[in-house]
């Protein structure tokens, strides 16, 4: 089973752009970093543009953040690439004639809604600036260890 990576890939793109603002960043270059194909990167960049997080001009390899990193949250990025999709998904194909099959989904729905609300609140608190600061801390740690 493949897990969705659109959010992490979108944040990867935003972070790369923030880290290298004066470099030519083609979809090929970004795709190489993410280890995916350029069409997927262009699709994510389009969603980030529509979400108001990225500015770019077609044919010019100099995308830029539309806002300062401290004003871009993980929730902003999530909404840009996933819309209002929930983080967790129920199995809607359980047997409706089975008491467990029906009722367990009703119970899970309540818990999943609570988890969604909590996750969104936390995602609203984490900014791209936080991600970049943590990135630099990890990088420094690796350099100190000689990796």
XYZ file of C-alpha atoms in Angstrom, residues 46-146:
101
model
C 0.253 24.485 -9.324
C -1.704 23.565 -6.188
C 0.684 25.639 -4.051
C 0.225 28.609 -6.405
C -3.561 28.271 -6.245
C -3.267 28.018 -2.462
C -1.448 31.351 -2.353
C 1.834 29.895 -1.086
C 3.968 30.095 -4.200
C 4.503 32.507 -7.059
C 6.038 31.432 -10.323
C 5.898 32.228 -13.996
C 5.557 29.387 -16.484
C 8.813 28.873 -18.330
C 10.905 30.747 -15.741
C 12.723 28.512 -13.241
C 12.622 30.956 -10.341
C 9.644 30.108 -8.129
C 9.341 32.093 -4.920
C 7.378 31.886 -1.715
C 4.282 34.070 -1.792
C 4.669 34.763 1.932
C 7.456 34.767 4.479
C 8.186 31.296 5.937
C 6.788 32.307 9.334
C 3.447 33.030 7.646
C 3.103 29.650 5.911
C 1.764 26.861 8.116
C 1.639 23.124 7.585
C -2.130 23.492 7.504
C -1.813 26.024 4.664
C 0.281 23.545 2.695
C -2.079 20.682 3.538
C -5.129 22.640 2.392
C -3.337 23.678 -0.807
C -2.516 20.128 -1.880
C -5.223 18.061 -0.180
C -8.151 20.451 0.121
C -10.512 19.307 2.843
C -9.587 15.617 2.670
C -9.467 14.019 6.084
C -6.182 12.626 7.406
C -7.772 9.299 8.326
C -10.229 7.366 6.210
C -12.903 4.939 7.275
C -13.591 1.680 5.511
C -16.935 2.373 3.847
C -17.224 -1.150 2.479
C -18.043 -2.997 5.689
C -21.058 -5.298 5.805
C -24.177 -3.180 6.592
C -25.966 -6.297 7.847
C -23.313 -6.826 10.515
C -23.763 -4.961 13.790
C -20.024 -4.565 14.180
C -19.560 -3.525 10.536
C -22.010 -0.635 10.889
C -21.438 0.498 14.447
C -17.652 0.344 14.492
C -17.571 2.842 11.632
C -19.869 5.207 13.549
C -17.596 4.981 16.585
C -14.455 5.476 14.504
C -15.990 8.472 12.748
C -16.274 10.295 16.083
C -12.676 9.497 17.022
C -11.392 10.390 13.560
C -13.150 13.770 13.686
C -11.495 14.470 17.037
C -8.086 13.444 15.669
C -8.620 15.625 12.586
C -9.463 18.656 14.720
C -6.428 18.129 16.972
C -4.079 17.576 14.026
C -5.330 20.677 12.212
C -4.852 22.796 15.330
C -1.266 21.572 15.652
C -0.587 21.970 11.916
C -1.764 25.587 12.206
C 0.946 26.184 14.825
C 3.855 24.758 12.780
C 5.274 27.141 10.206
C 7.660 26.699 7.320
C 10.093 28.746 9.412
C 9.874 26.056 12.133
C 10.539 23.366 9.524
C 13.557 25.260 8.194
C 14.957 25.850 11.691
C 14.617 22.152 12.506
C 16.236 21.313 9.150
C 19.247 23.490 10.009
C 19.524 21.892 13.468
C 19.494 18.385 11.942
C 22.052 19.440 9.333
C 24.350 20.902 12.004
C 24.038 17.722 14.041
C 25.014 15.620 11.043
C 28.008 17.867 10.313
C 29.167 17.659 13.922
C 28.982 13.869 13.733
C 30.963 13.887 10.492
